[in-house]
C-alpha atoms as one frame of an Amber mdcrd trajectory, in Angstrom:
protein
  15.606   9.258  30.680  16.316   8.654  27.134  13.490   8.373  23.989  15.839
   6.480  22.366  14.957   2.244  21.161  16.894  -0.098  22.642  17.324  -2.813
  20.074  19.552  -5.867  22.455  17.256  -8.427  23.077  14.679  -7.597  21.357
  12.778  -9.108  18.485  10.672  -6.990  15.767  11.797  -3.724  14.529  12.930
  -0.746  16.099  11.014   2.601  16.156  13.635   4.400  14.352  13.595   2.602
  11.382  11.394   3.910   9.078   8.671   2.015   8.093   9.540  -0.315   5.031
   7.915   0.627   1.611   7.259  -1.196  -1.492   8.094  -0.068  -5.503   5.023
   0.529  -6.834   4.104   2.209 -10.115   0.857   3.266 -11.957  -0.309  -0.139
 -14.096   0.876  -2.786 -11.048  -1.436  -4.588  -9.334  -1.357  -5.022  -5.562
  -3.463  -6.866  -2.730  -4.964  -5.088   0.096  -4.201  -6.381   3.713  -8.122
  -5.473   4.348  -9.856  -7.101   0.740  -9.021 -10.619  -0.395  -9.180  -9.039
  -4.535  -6.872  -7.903  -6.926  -6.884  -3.779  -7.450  -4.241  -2.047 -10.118
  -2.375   1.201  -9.147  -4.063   4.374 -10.854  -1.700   6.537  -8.591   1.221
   6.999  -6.961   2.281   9.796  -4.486   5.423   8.451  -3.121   5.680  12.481
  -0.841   2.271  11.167   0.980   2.788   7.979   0.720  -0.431   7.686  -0.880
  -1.606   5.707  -4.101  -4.788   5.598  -6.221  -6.159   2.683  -6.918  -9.365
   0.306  -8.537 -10.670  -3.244  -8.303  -9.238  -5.524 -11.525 -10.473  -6.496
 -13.474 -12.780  -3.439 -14.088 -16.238  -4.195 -13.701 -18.482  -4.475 -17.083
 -21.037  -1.691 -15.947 -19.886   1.312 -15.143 -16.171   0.751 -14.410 -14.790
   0.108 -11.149 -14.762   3.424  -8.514 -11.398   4.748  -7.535 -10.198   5.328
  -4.260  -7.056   6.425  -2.190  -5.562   4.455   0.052  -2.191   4.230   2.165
   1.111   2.507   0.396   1.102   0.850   3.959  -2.285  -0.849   3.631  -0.973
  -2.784   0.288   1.330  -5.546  -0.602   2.357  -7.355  -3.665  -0.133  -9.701
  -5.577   0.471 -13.579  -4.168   1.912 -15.625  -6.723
């Protein structure tokens, strides 16, 4: 028995493909898949796969917090 993916036949993407990633770079703002707002990138560790980032606009009082969060759990702003 084999671990390999069969791919014939079958829609979706296969497990050894590795997971797709978007550009991102420290000033862009992004959309989280969990939060219907707007957040610009503090951060990026592209060797985690991590990024740092804050709600936008910043809040009048007292900024807005920072926070980690996984490249996977953000996409592009919708235009």
């Amino acid at each position: 028995m084999t671990n390999a993916t069969m791919t014939d036949g079958v829609s979706g993407c296969s497990l050894l493909d590795p997971p797709p990633t978007m550009d991102v770079h420290q000033g862009d703002c992004v959309n989280l898949r969990s939060d219907q707002g707007t957040f610009q990138v503090i951060g990026v560790d592209g060797e985690h796969n991590r990024c740092w980032v804050r709600r936008w606009p910043i809040e009048a009082k007292g900024g807005s917090p920072v926070f980690e969060i996984s490249m996977q759990q953000i996409e592009p702003v919708a235009a």
